Coordinates of C-alpha atoms and ligand atoms in Angstrom, one line a residue:
X1 CA 37.4 16.3 18.9
X2 CA 34.8 14.1 17.2
X3 CA 33.5 15.0 13.8
X4 CA 30.2 15.7 15.2
X5 CA 31.5 18.5 17.4
X6 CA 33.7 19.9 14.7
X7 CA 30.7 20.7 12.6
X8 CA 27.7 20.9 14.9
X9 CA 26.9 21.7 18.4
X10 CA 24.0 21.5 20.7
X11 CA 22.8 23.8 23.3
X12 CA 20.5 22.9 26.2
X13 CA 17.9 25.4 27.1
X14 CA 14.7 25.0 29.2
X15 CA 15.3 21.2 29.1
X16 CA 15.0 21.2 25.3
X17 CA 17.8 20.3 23.0
X18 CA 18.2 22.8 20.1
X19 CA 20.2 21.8 17.1
X20 CA 22.6 24.5 15.9
X21 CA 23.6 23.8 12.4
X22 CA 27.1 24.6 11.3
X23 CA 27.0 24.1 7.6
X24 CA 24.1 24.7 5.2
X25 CA 24.0 20.9 4.7
X26 CA 23.6 20.3 8.4
X27 CA 20.8 22.8 8.5
X28 CA 19.1 21.2 5.5
X29 CA 19.2 17.7 7.0
X30 CA 17.9 18.9 10.4
X31 CA 15.2 21.0 8.8
X32 CA 14.0 17.9 6.9
X33 CA 14.1 16.0 10.2
X34 CA 12.0 18.7 11.8
X35 CA 9.5 18.3 8.9
X36 CA 9.1 14.7 10.0
X37 CA 11.5 13.0 7.5
X38 CA 13.0 9.9 9.0
X39 CA 14.4 8.1 5.9
X40 CA 16.1 9.3 2.8
X41 CA 16.9 7.2 -0.3
X42 CA 19.8 8.0 -2.5
X43 CA 23.2 7.6 -4.0
X44 CA 26.4 9.6 -3.4
X45 CA 28.7 11.6 -5.6
X46 CA 31.1 14.6 -5.2
X47 CA 28.3 17.0 -6.3
X48 CA 26.4 16.2 -3.1
X49 CA 29.0 15.1 -0.6
X50 CA 28.5 18.0 1.7
X51 CA 24.9 16.8 2.2
X52 CA 26.1 13.2 2.7
X53 CA 28.5 14.5 5.4
X54 CA 25.6 16.1 7.2
X55 CA 23.5 12.9 6.8
X56 CA 26.4 11.0 8.4
X57 CA 26.6 13.4 11.3
X58 CA 22.9 13.1 11.8
X59 CA 22.4 9.5 11.1
X60 CA 20.7 9.0 14.5
X61 CA 17.9 11.2 13.2
X62 CA 17.5 10.3 9.5
X63 CA 18.1 6.8 8.1
X64 CA 20.0 7.0 4.8
X65 CA 19.3 4.0 2.5
X66 CA 21.8 3.4 -0.3
X67 CA 20.0 2.4 -3.4
X68 CA 21.6 0.6 -6.4
X69 CA 20.7 3.3 -8.8
X70 CA 19.3 6.8 -8.5
X71 CA 16.1 5.7 -10.3
X72 CA 15.6 3.3 -7.4
X73 CA 15.9 6.2 -5.0
X74 CA 13.1 8.1 -6.7
X75 CA 10.9 5.0 -7.0
X76 CA 11.5 4.2 -3.3
X77 CA 10.7 7.8 -2.3
X78 CA 7.5 7.5 -4.4
X79 CA 6.6 4.2 -2.9
X80 CA 7.2 5.6 0.6
X81 CA 4.7 8.4 -0.2
X82 CA 2.2 6.0 -1.7
X83 CA 2.2 3.6 1.2
X84 CA 2.6 5.9 4.1
X85 CA 1.0 9.2 2.9
X86 CA 4.1 11.0 4.0
X87 CA 6.6 12.9 1.9
X88 CA 9.3 10.7 0.3
X89 CA 12.8 12.2 -0.1
X90 CA 15.5 11.1 -2.5
X91 CA 19.0 12.5 -2.9
X92 CA 21.5 12.3 -5.8
X93 CA 24.6 13.9 -7.1
X94 CA 24.9 16.5 -9.9
X95 CA 24.8 15.7 -13.6
X96 CA 24.4 11.9 -14.1
X97 CA 22.9 11.2 -10.6
X98 CA 20.3 13.9 -11.1
X99 CA 19.5 12.6 -14.5
X100 CA 19.1 9.0 -13.2
X101 CA 16.4 10.2 -10.8
X102 CA 14.0 11.4 -13.5
X103 CA 12.0 8.3 -14.4
X104 CA 11.1 7.6 -10.8
X105 CA 10.3 11.3 -10.2
X106 CA 7.9 11.3 -13.2
X107 CA 6.3 8.1 -11.7
X108 CA 5.7 10.1 -8.5
X109 CA 4.5 13.2 -10.3
X110 CA 2.0 11.4 -12.5
X111 CA 0.6 9.3 -9.7
X112 CA 0.3 12.5 -7.6
X113 CA 2.8 11.6 -4.8
X114 CA 4.6 14.1 -2.6
X115 CA 8.4 13.6 -3.3
X116 CA 11.2 16.0 -2.6
X117 CA 14.4 15.5 -4.7
X118 CA 17.6 17.0 -3.4
X119 CA 20.4 17.1 -6.0
X120 CA 23.9 18.5 -6.1
X121 CA 25.4 20.9 -8.7
X122 CA 28.8 22.1 -9.6
X123 CA 30.3 24.9 -7.6
X124 CA 28.7 28.3 -8.0
X125 CA 31.8 29.8 -9.5
X126 CA 32.0 27.1 -12.2
X127 CA 28.4 27.5 -13.4
X128 CA 28.2 28.7 -17.0
X129 CA 31.7 27.4 -17.6
X130 CA 30.8 24.1 -19.4
X131 CA 32.3 22.5 -16.4
X132 CA 32.5 18.7 -16.0
X133 CA 29.1 17.3 -15.0
X134 CA 27.5 20.7 -15.4
X135 CA 23.9 20.2 -16.5
X136 CA 21.3 22.9 -16.4
X137 CA 19.4 21.2 -13.6
X138 CA 16.8 23.9 -13.1
X139 CA 15.8 23.5 -16.7
X140 CA 16.1 19.7 -16.6
X141 CA 13.7 19.4 -13.6
X142 CA 11.4 22.2 -14.7
X143 CA 8.8 19.8 -16.0
X144 CA 8.9 17.0 -13.4
X145 CA 9.1 19.5 -10.6
X146 CA 7.1 22.2 -12.3
X147 CA 5.5 23.3 -9.0
X148 CA 8.8 24.0 -7.4
X149 CA 12.5 23.7 -8.4
X150 CA 15.1 26.1 -7.2
X151 CA 18.9 26.3 -6.9
X152 CA 20.4 27.8 -3.8
X153 CA 23.0 30.4 -4.2
X154 CA 23.2 31.6 -0.6
X155 CA 23.0 29.8 2.7
X156 CA 20.2 32.2 3.7
X157 CA 17.9 30.5 1.2
X158 CA 18.1 27.0 2.6
X159 CA 15.4 27.5 5.2
X160 CA 12.8 28.7 2.8
X161 CA 13.9 26.3 0.0
X162 CA 13.3 23.3 2.4
X163 CA 10.1 24.8 3.8
X164 CA 8.6 25.5 0.4
X165 CA 9.7 22.3 -1.2
X166 CA 8.1 20.3 1.6
X167 CA 5.0 22.4 1.8
X168 CA 4.4 22.4 -1.9
X169 CA 5.1 18.7 -2.3
X170 CA 2.4 18.1 0.4
X171 CA -0.1 20.7 -0.7
X172 CA 0.1 19.9 -4.4
X173 CA 0.8 16.2 -3.9
X174 CA 3.7 16.5 -6.4
X175 CA 7.4 16.4 -6.9
X176 CA 9.6 19.4 -5.8
X177 CA 13.4 19.8 -6.2
X178 CA 16.2 21.6 -4.4
X179 CA 19.5 22.1 -6.3
X180 CA 22.6 22.7 -4.1
X181 CA 25.9 23.7 -5.6
X182 CA 28.6 21.6 -4.0
X183 CA 30.6 24.5 -2.5
X184 CA 27.5 26.0 -0.9
X185 CA 26.8 22.7 0.9
X186 CA 29.9 23.3 3.1
X187 CA 29.4 26.9 3.7
X188 CA 28.4 27.9 7.3
X189 CA 24.7 28.2 7.6
X190 CA 23.2 31.7 8.1
X191 CA 19.7 32.6 9.2
X192 CA 17.9 35.1 6.9
X193 CA 19.0 38.6 7.9
X194 CA 16.4 41.1 9.0
X195 CA 16.7 43.3 5.8
X196 CA 14.7 44.1 2.8
X197 CA 14.7 41.1 0.4
X198 CA 14.9 38.5 3.0
X199 CA 12.5 35.5 3.3
X200 CA 11.4 34.2 6.7
X201 CA 9.6 30.9 6.3
X202 CA 8.1 28.4 8.7
X203 CA 7.2 24.8 8.9
X204 CA 3.8 23.8 10.3
X205 CA 1.4 22.2 7.8
X206 CA -2.0 20.9 8.5
X207 CA -4.1 19.2 5.9
X208 CA -7.3 21.1 5.3
X209 CA -10.6 19.4 5.4
X210 CA -12.1 19.9 1.9
X211 CA -15.7 19.2 1.1
X212 CA -18.1 20.6 -1.6
X213 CA -20.8 23.0 -0.6
X214 CA -24.2 21.9 0.5
X215 CA -26.0 22.9 -2.7
X216 CA -23.7 20.9 -4.9
X217 CA -23.9 17.9 -2.6
X218 CA -27.7 18.0 -2.8
X219 CA -27.6 18.3 -6.6
X220 CA -25.2 15.3 -6.8
X221 CA -27.5 13.3 -4.5
X222 CA -30.5 14.2 -6.6
X223 CA -28.8 13.0 -9.7
X224 CA -27.7 9.7 -8.1
X225 CA -31.1 9.2 -6.6
X226 CA -32.7 9.6 -10.1
X227 CA -30.4 6.9 -11.7
X228 CA -31.7 3.4 -12.1
X229 CA -28.4 1.7 -13.0
X230 CA -25.6 3.3 -11.1
X231 CA -22.0 2.3 -11.6
X232 CA -19.1 3.5 -9.4
X233 CA -15.5 3.8 -10.4
X234 CA -12.9 4.2 -7.7
X235 CA -9.2 4.9 -7.7
X236 CA -6.4 5.3 -5.2
X237 CA -8.1 8.5 -3.9
X238 CA -10.8 6.3 -2.4
X239 CA -8.4 4.1 -0.4
X240 CA -9.2 5.7 2.9
X241 CA -12.9 5.9 2.1
X242 CA -13.7 2.1 1.7
X243 CA -16.4 2.1 4.4
X244 CA -18.2 5.0 2.8
X245 CA -17.9 3.6 -0.7
X246 CA -19.5 0.4 0.5
X247 CA -22.4 2.3 2.1
X248 CA -23.0 4.4 -1.1
X249 CA -22.8 1.2 -3.3
X250 CA -25.4 -0.4 -1.0
X251 CA -27.7 2.6 -1.0
X252 CA -27.6 3.0 -4.7
X253 CA -27.6 -0.7 -5.6
X254 CA -24.5 -0.1 -7.6
X255 CA -21.5 -2.1 -8.6
X256 CA -17.9 -0.8 -8.1
X257 CA -15.1 -1.0 -10.6
X258 CA -11.5 -0.2 -9.7
X259 CA -8.8 1.6 -11.6
X260 CA -5.5 -0.2 -11.3
X261 CA -4.1 2.2 -8.7
X262 CA -7.3 1.7 -6.7
X263 CA -7.0 -2.1 -6.6
X264 CA -6.7 -2.1 -2.8
X265 CA -9.4 0.6 -2.3
X266 CA -12.1 -2.0 -1.9
X267 CA -11.8 -5.8 -1.3
X268 CA -12.5 -8.1 -4.2
X269 CA -14.2 -10.4 -1.8
X270 CA -17.4 -8.1 -2.0
X271 CA -19.9 -9.6 -4.5
X272 CA -20.6 -6.3 -6.2
X273 CA -16.9 -5.4 -6.8
X274 CA -16.4 -5.9 -10.6
X275 CA -12.7 -5.6 -10.3
X276 CA -10.3 -3.8 -12.7
X277 CA -11.3 -1.7 -15.7
X278 CA -9.6 -1.1 -19.0
X279 CA -7.5 -3.2 -21.2
X280 CA -6.4 -5.1 -18.1
X281 CA -9.9 -5.1 -16.8
X282 CA -12.7 -7.5 -16.3
X283 CA -15.9 -8.3 -18.3
X284 CA -18.2 -7.3 -15.4
X285 CA -16.6 -3.9 -15.3
X286 CA -17.0 -3.6 -19.0
X287 CA -20.6 -4.7 -19.0
X288 CA -21.5 -2.4 -16.1
X289 CA -20.0 0.6 -17.8
X290 CA -21.6 -0.1 -21.1
X291 CA -25.1 -0.5 -19.5
X292 CA -25.2 2.0 -16.7
X293 CA -27.3 5.2 -16.8
X294 CA -25.3 6.9 -14.0
X295 CA -21.6 7.1 -13.3
X296 CA -20.1 8.1 -9.9
X297 CA -16.3 8.4 -10.1
X298 CA -14.4 8.7 -6.9
X299 CA -10.7 9.5 -6.5
X300 CA -9.6 8.3 -9.9
X301 CA -8.2 9.7 -13.1
X302 CA -8.6 6.5 -15.1
X303 CA -7.6 7.6 -18.6
X304 CA -9.2 5.3 -21.1
X305 CA -12.5 6.9 -22.0
X306 CA -13.5 4.0 -24.3
X307 CA -14.0 1.9 -21.2
X308 CA -16.4 4.4 -19.7
X309 CA -20.0 4.9 -20.8
X310 CA -20.6 6.5 -24.2
X311 CA -21.1 10.3 -24.0
X312 CA -24.8 10.9 -23.4
X313 CA -25.4 7.3 -22.1
X314 CA -24.9 8.2 -18.4
X315 CA -25.2 11.1 -16.2
X316 CA -22.1 11.7 -14.1
X317 CA -20.8 12.8 -10.7
X318 CA -17.1 13.0 -10.0
X319 CA -15.4 13.5 -6.7
X320 CA -11.7 14.4 -6.5
X321 CA -9.5 16.2 -4.0
X322 CA -7.8 17.9 -6.9
X323 CA -10.0 20.4 -8.8
X324 CA -7.6 20.1 -11.8
X325 CA -8.5 16.5 -12.2
X326 CA -12.3 17.0 -12.4
X327 CA -14.4 16.6 -15.5
X328 CA -11.6 15.5 -17.8
X329 CA -12.4 11.8 -18.4
X330 CA -16.2 11.9 -18.9
X331 CA -18.6 14.9 -19.4
X332 CA -19.8 14.9 -15.8
X333 CA -22.9 16.9 -14.9
X334 CA -21.6 17.5 -11.4
X335 CA -17.9 17.8 -10.4
X336 CA -17.3 17.9 -6.7
X337 CA -13.9 19.0 -5.3
X338 CA -13.3 17.3 -1.9
X339 CA -11.8 14.6 0.1
X340 CA -13.5 11.3 -0.9
X341 CA -14.2 10.1 2.6
X342 CA -15.5 13.4 4.0
X343 CA -17.5 14.2 0.8
X344 CA -19.2 10.7 0.8
X345 CA -20.0 11.1 4.5
X346 CA -21.9 14.3 3.7
X347 CA -23.5 12.7 0.7
X348 CA -24.7 9.5 2.3
X349 CA -27.6 11.1 4.4
X350 CA -28.9 12.7 1.2
X351 CA -29.1 9.4 -0.7
X352 CA -32.2 7.3 -0.9
X353 CA -31.9 3.5 -0.7
X354 CA -32.9 2.0 -4.0
X355 CA -35.5 -0.7 -3.5
X356 CA -35.3 -2.2 -7.0
X357 CA -32.2 -4.4 -6.8
X358 CA -32.3 -5.9 -10.3
X359 CA -29.3 -4.0 -11.5
X360 CA -27.3 -4.9 -8.5
X361 CA -28.3 -8.5 -8.8
X362 CA -27.3 -8.6 -12.4
X363 CA -23.9 -7.1 -11.5
X364 CA -23.3 -9.7 -8.8
X365 CA -24.2 -12.5 -11.1
X366 CA -21.7 -11.2 -13.7
X367 CA -19.1 -10.9 -11.0
X368 CA -19.6 -14.5 -9.8
X369 CA -19.5 -15.8 -13.3
X370 CA -16.3 -13.9 -14.0
X371 CA -14.5 -15.4 -11.1
X372 CA -15.4 -18.8 -12.5
X373 CA -14.0 -17.7 -15.9
X374 CA -10.8 -16.6 -14.1
X375 CA -10.5 -20.0 -12.4
X376 CA -11.2 -21.9 -15.6
X377 CA -8.6 -19.8 -17.5
X378 CA -6.1 -20.3 -14.7
X379 CA -6.5 -24.1 -14.8
X380 CA -5.8 -24.4 -18.5
X381 CA -2.5 -26.1 -19.2
X382 CA 0.3 -24.2 -20.8
X383 CA 3.9 -24.7 -21.7
X384 CA 5.2 -25.1 -19.1
X385 CA 3.2 -22.9 -16.7
X386 CA 0.2 -20.8 -17.2
X387 CA 0.9 -17.5 -15.4
X388 CA -2.7 -17.1 -14.4
X389 CA -2.5 -20.3 -12.5
X390 CA 0.4 -18.9 -10.4
X391 CA -1.6 -15.7 -9.6
X392 CA -4.8 -17.7 -8.9
X393 CA -3.0 -20.0 -6.4
X394 CA -1.2 -17.0 -4.9
X395 CA -4.5 -15.2 -4.4
X396 CA -6.0 -17.4 -1.7
X397 CA -2.6 -17.7 0.0
X398 CA -1.9 -13.9 0.2
X399 CA -0.8 -13.2 3.8
X400 CA -3.0 -10.8 5.8
X401 CA -1.9 -7.1 5.4
X402 CA 0.6 -7.9 2.6
X403 CA 1.7 -5.1 0.3
X404 CA 1.5 -6.0 -3.4
X405 CA 3.6 -4.2 -6.0
X406 CA 3.4 -5.0 -9.7
X407 CA 5.6 -4.1 -12.6
X408 CA 4.4 -2.9 -15.9
X409 CA 4.6 -6.1 -17.9
X410 CA 2.1 -8.9 -18.3
X411 CA 2.2 -9.4 -14.5
X412 CA 0.0 -6.3 -14.3
X413 CA -2.8 -8.2 -16.2
X414 CA -2.8 -11.0 -13.8
X415 CA -2.3 -8.7 -10.8
X416 CA -5.3 -6.7 -12.0
X417 CA -7.6 -9.7 -12.7
X418 CA -6.6 -12.8 -10.8
X419 CA -5.7 -11.5 -7.3
X420 CA -8.6 -11.2 -4.8
X421 CA -7.5 -8.4 -2.6
X422 CA -8.7 -8.5 1.0
X423 CA -9.3 -5.8 3.6
X424 CA -6.1 -4.5 5.2
X425 CA -3.9 -5.1 2.1
X426 CA -2.2 -2.4 0.1
X427 CA -1.1 -2.4 -3.5
X428 CA 0.5 -0.1 -6.0
X429 CA 2.2 0.0 -9.4
X430 CA 3.2 2.7 -11.8
X431 CA -0.3 3.8 -12.7
X432 CA 0.0 6.8 -15.0
X433 CA 3.6 6.6 -16.2
X434 CA 3.3 2.8 -16.5
X435 CA 7.1 2.5 -16.5
X436 CA 9.0 -0.8 -16.1
X437 CA 10.9 -1.4 -12.9
X438 CA 9.0 0.0 -9.9
X439 CA 8.0 -3.5 -8.7
X440 CA 11.2 -4.3 -6.7
X441 CA 12.0 -0.8 -5.4
X442 CA 8.4 -0.3 -4.3
X443 CA 8.5 -3.6 -2.4
X444 CA 11.8 -2.7 -0.7
X445 CA 10.5 0.7 0.3
X446 CA 7.3 -0.9 1.6
X447 CA 9.5 -3.2 3.8
X448 CA 11.4 -0.2 5.3
X449 CA 8.1 1.6 6.0
X450 CA 6.3 -1.5 7.4
X451 CA 8.9 -4.0 8.5
X452 CA 6.2 -6.3 10.0
X453 CA 4.3 -6.7 6.8
X454 CA 5.1 -8.8 3.8
X455 CA 5.7 -7.1 0.5
X456 CA 5.2 -9.2 -2.6
X457 CA 6.5 -7.9 -5.9
X458 CA 5.1 -9.3 -9.2
X459 CA 7.8 -8.7 -11.8
X460 CA 8.7 -9.8 -15.4
X461 CA 12.1 -11.1 -16.4
X462 CA 12.6 -8.0 -18.6
X463 CA 12.1 -5.7 -15.6
X464 CA 14.4 -7.9 -13.5
X465 CA 17.1 -7.8 -16.1
X466 CA 16.7 -4.0 -16.6
X467 CA 16.9 -3.0 -12.9
X468 CA 15.3 -5.6 -10.6
X469 CA 18.3 -7.8 -10.2
X470 CA 20.2 -4.9 -8.7
X471 CA 17.5 -4.5 -6.2
X472 CA 18.3 -8.0 -4.9
X473 CA 21.8 -6.7 -4.0
X474 CA 20.2 -3.9 -2.0
X475 CA 17.9 -6.5 -0.3
X476 CA 21.1 -8.5 0.5
X477 CA 22.6 -5.4 2.1
X478 CA 19.7 -4.5 4.3
X479 CA 17.5 -7.5 5.0
X480 CA 19.0 -8.6 8.3
X481 CA 17.9 -5.2 9.7
X482 CA 14.3 -6.1 9.2
X483 CA 12.6 -7.5 12.3
X484 CA 10.4 -9.6 10.0
X485 CA 12.5 -10.5 6.9
X486 CA 9.6 -11.7 4.7
X487 CA 9.7 -10.2 1.3
X488 CA 8.9 -12.0 -1.9
X489 CA 9.7 -11.3 -5.5
X490 CA 7.7 -13.4 -7.9
X491 CA 9.5 -13.4 -11.3
X492 CA 7.7 -14.5 -14.4
X493 CA 10.5 -15.9 -16.5
X494 CA 8.9 -16.1 -20.0
X495 CA 12.1 -15.1 -21.9
X496 CA 10.1 -12.4 -23.5
X497 CA 9.0 -8.7 -23.2
X498 CA 5.6 -10.3 -23.3
X499 CA 3.3 -7.4 -22.7
X500 CA 4.8 -5.5 -25.7
X501 CA 4.9 -8.7 -27.8
X502 CA 1.1 -8.9 -27.4
X503 CA 0.8 -5.2 -28.2
X504 CA 2.8 -5.7 -31.4
X505 CA 0.4 -8.4 -32.4
X506 CA -2.9 -7.1 -31.2
X507 CA -2.5 -3.3 -31.6
X508 CA -0.2 -3.1 -34.6
X509 CA -1.2 -6.3 -36.3
X510 CA 2.4 -7.2 -36.6
X511 CA 4.1 -10.5 -35.8
X512 CA 6.4 -10.8 -32.8
X513 CA 9.8 -9.1 -33.5
X514 CA 12.2 -11.6 -32.1
X515 CA 15.0 -9.1 -32.3
X516 CA 13.3 -6.7 -29.9
X517 CA 11.3 -9.1 -27.8
X518 CA 13.4 -12.2 -26.9
X519 CA 15.2 -12.3 -23.6
X520 CA 18.0 -14.6 -22.4
X521 CA 17.0 -17.2 -19.8
X522 CA 18.6 -15.6 -16.7
X523 CA 18.8 -17.8 -13.6
X524 CA 16.9 -15.6 -11.2
X525 CA 16.4 -18.0 -8.4
X526 CA 20.1 -19.2 -8.6
X527 CA 21.2 -15.6 -8.5
X528 CA 19.2 -15.0 -5.4
X529 CA 20.8 -18.0 -3.8
X530 CA 24.2 -16.8 -4.8
X531 CA 23.4 -13.6 -2.9
X532 CA 22.5 -15.6 0.2
X533 CA 18.7 -15.1 -0.3
X534 CA 16.2 -17.8 -0.8
X535 CA 15.7 -18.8 -4.4
X536 CA 13.0 -21.2 -5.7
X537 CA 12.5 -22.1 -9.3
X538 CA 9.5 -23.9 -10.6
X539 CA 8.8 -25.1 -14.1
X540 CA 6.2 -27.8 -13.4
X541 CA 2.6 -26.8 -12.9
X542 CA 2.2 -29.6 -10.3
X543 CA 4.8 -27.8 -8.1
X544 CA 3.3 -24.3 -8.1
X545 CA 1.4 -24.7 -4.9
X546 CA 4.2 -26.2 -2.9
X547 CA 6.6 -23.6 -4.3
X548 CA 4.3 -20.8 -3.3
X549 CA 3.9 -22.3 0.2
X550 CA 7.6 -22.6 0.6
X551 CA 8.2 -19.0 -0.6
X552 CA 5.5 -17.6 1.6
X553 CA 7.0 -19.4 4.6
X554 CA 10.6 -18.4 3.8
X555 CA 12.6 -16.9 6.7
X556 CA 14.5 -14.6 4.5
X557 CA 13.7 -12.6 1.3
X558 CA 12.8 -14.9 -1.5
X559 CA 12.9 -14.9 -5.2
X560 CA 10.3 -17.3 -6.6
X561 CA 11.1 -17.8 -10.3
X562 CA 8.3 -19.3 -12.3
X563 CA 8.9 -20.4 -15.9
X564 CA 5.8 -19.2 -17.6
X565 CA 4.3 -19.5 -21.1
X566 CA 4.6 -16.3 -23.2
X567 CA 1.8 -17.5 -25.5
X568 CA -1.0 -17.2 -23.0
X569 CA -2.8 -14.1 -24.3
X570 CA -3.7 -11.3 -21.9
X571 CA -7.1 -10.9 -23.6
X572 CA -8.8 -7.6 -23.2
X573 CA -12.3 -7.9 -21.5
X574 CA -13.8 -7.8 -25.0
X575 CA -11.9 -7.9 -28.3
X576 CA -13.1 -5.4 -30.8
X577 CA -13.1 -6.0 -34.5
X578 CA -10.0 -4.0 -35.2
X579 CA -8.0 -5.9 -32.6
X580 CA -9.3 -9.2 -33.8
X581 CA -8.2 -8.3 -37.4
X582 CA -4.8 -7.3 -36.1
X583 CA -4.5 -10.5 -34.2
X584 CA -5.3 -12.7 -37.2
X585 CA -3.2 -10.8 -39.6
X586 CA -0.2 -11.2 -37.3
X587 CA -0.8 -15.0 -37.5
X588 CA -0.9 -14.8 -41.3
X589 CA 2.3 -12.9 -41.4
X590 CA 4.0 -15.9 -39.7
X591 CA 4.6 -15.1 -36.1
X592 CA 7.4 -17.3 -34.8
X593 CA 5.0 -18.5 -32.0
X594 CA 1.9 -18.8 -34.2
X595 CA 0.9 -22.3 -33.5
X596 CA 1.4 -22.1 -29.7
X597 CA -0.5 -18.9 -29.6
X598 CA -3.5 -20.3 -31.5
X599 CA -3.7 -23.2 -29.1
X600 CA -3.4 -21.0 -26.0
X601 CA -5.9 -18.4 -27.3
X602 CA -8.3 -21.1 -28.2
X603 CA -8.1 -22.5 -24.6
X604 CA -8.6 -19.0 -23.2
X605 CA -11.7 -18.4 -25.3
X606 CA -13.1 -21.8 -24.5
X607 CA -12.5 -21.1 -20.8
X608 CA -14.3 -17.8 -21.2
X609 CA -17.4 -19.0 -22.9
X610 CA -17.7 -22.7 -21.9
X611 CA -16.3 -22.7 -18.4
X612 CA -19.2 -24.5 -16.8
Ligands
LIG701 C1 11.0 2.0 -19.0 C2 10.1 1.3 -19.9 N1 10.6 0.8 -21.1 C3 9.7 0.2 -21.9 C4 8.4 0.0 -21.6 C5 7.4 -0.7 -22.6 N2 7.1 -2.0 -21.9 C6 6.0 -2.2 -21.2 S1 5.8 -3.7 -20.6 C7 7.2 -4.2 -21.4 C8 7.7 -5.6 -21.3 C9 8.1 -6.0 -20.0 O1 8.6 -7.3 -20.0 P1 8.8 -8.2 -18.8 O2 9.3 -7.4 -17.6 O3 9.6 -9.4 -19.1 O4 7.3 -8.6 -18.4 P2 6.4 -9.5 -19.3 O5 5.4 -8.7 -20.0 O6 7.2 -10.4 -20.1 O7 5.6 -10.4 -18.2 C10 7.8 -3.1 -22.1 C11 9.0 -3.3 -22.9 C12 7.9 0.6 -20.4 N3 6.7 0.6 -20.0 N4 8.8 1.2 -19.6
LIG702 MG1 9.0 -11.3 -19.7

């Protein structure tokens, strides 16, 4: 008898196939399937083998993807949620496997993504016995999965544990966790008995339509109508409301700045989109925030208040689906809880079109000038390659509908500033946790979710050496399954943990600490070739364009390794006195790269102020 029939059986009734689970694990996997889960990311171990047996028996229903590390599984589940809007699921074994998930799970939690983590545990009878790999997982996950973490001790709990973990992940847009002792995974499934103390849960979930009440909408409209210089700040929560944001910006004569997670929420091709905001932001965003008299914030929890108007300078309206996230970044006069699209739809008829377009014209002029600065900065020579040049050239060559992922190094600066995102593209990065290493796993998960689109990961050499190189092995394992194998990883090989090197200089006023910052020169492109992938290395600025064209036309996943200059400064949109002092004192203290840095910074400043 086949394995399938030893452990599961099907009954036919009224022309429908009902799945009858044998073990609790079979039940769990099927229940996840019934909740709509079609892919699970994870890594095995004896603490979770019962579930893996069930995944094997039901592999026609749920696609299991083996990741190179449990942290990848959590990043990929998070990316799945970010790019599809569905729940992402990851699975890991007890003890070390569960611990490895954590960073990716925090990434999901902090960026408000629904992710369910399923982890193994030692056998029920061993718990409390200081058994091997026994970690108090309920306590360990209590923070990251604070909305819902439970350990099953009876097969009769499995139904409601799955139902609640799924429902709470969706409803709260957060991480939930189910812990399964390994002996329980193989126990026959039992439905909850009809007795006192039994829980009878169900599955259906429909997203409610949430909008503020009419009076609050009218108050918000009045406030916005009274403003003369309106600025809008959007985040990932406005991604599905692009048309409405455009209408509101037009009516109010406003400019629109974007938090990093909202980079794809509005195309950069619009003349009034000021681009990113914050330390990695643009000058037009900075100027708009410093001069506006009204702030409308939509679907964003952008944290750096010093880049928002001063308290008292602007009157504010905030729209967010999550009531908990309202009114925490700026003292808003009106906080509206609601879906961004539906709320804006109700707000639009209440807005009066501003006839005075001076403010808007000023913003558009600032934006146009800024793009010239970006081009001028990109074209400055560097040793050997100016990273901004790579992003600038990539920008106009981005394939339609591509999915951009960025890591947390200096690439995030160039991603934020130099890439002109167009309609139909998606992008993400670790916005709130700002962890290293999501770039490659996000791109792989994007490929699984949208095989016909091209993910492009923008990653530093430090992140590649930390976890990214292992992702190449996973790509090797799976890429031939993808109907369209295009996937590009752009590696900035600067032999430095560059973002932090600049932070040491500018924020701390210290010189670069070679011991903590220097990286070895790893052959990323050659390594990709060794794995049978495409690998292209470029260290000559004259070859950037041809290398990009080759990489974008590659017929298999490609690593494009660009040897970039670590001394090109990721200048903030403005340098304040404190940062400038820190910067100079680092030079006085004898930074190993002082002379190169002075040259490159000088070129950047010249490009900023004398670009014409
Ligand atoms: C897990 C983790 N460790 C450390 C950091 C601090 N950090 C942020 S960016 C960065 C440097 C990244 O270096 P690399 O990937 O080479 O990118 P580069 O800045 O050089 O382009 C570090 C160490 C972090 N954000 N996350
Ligand atoms: Mg680096």
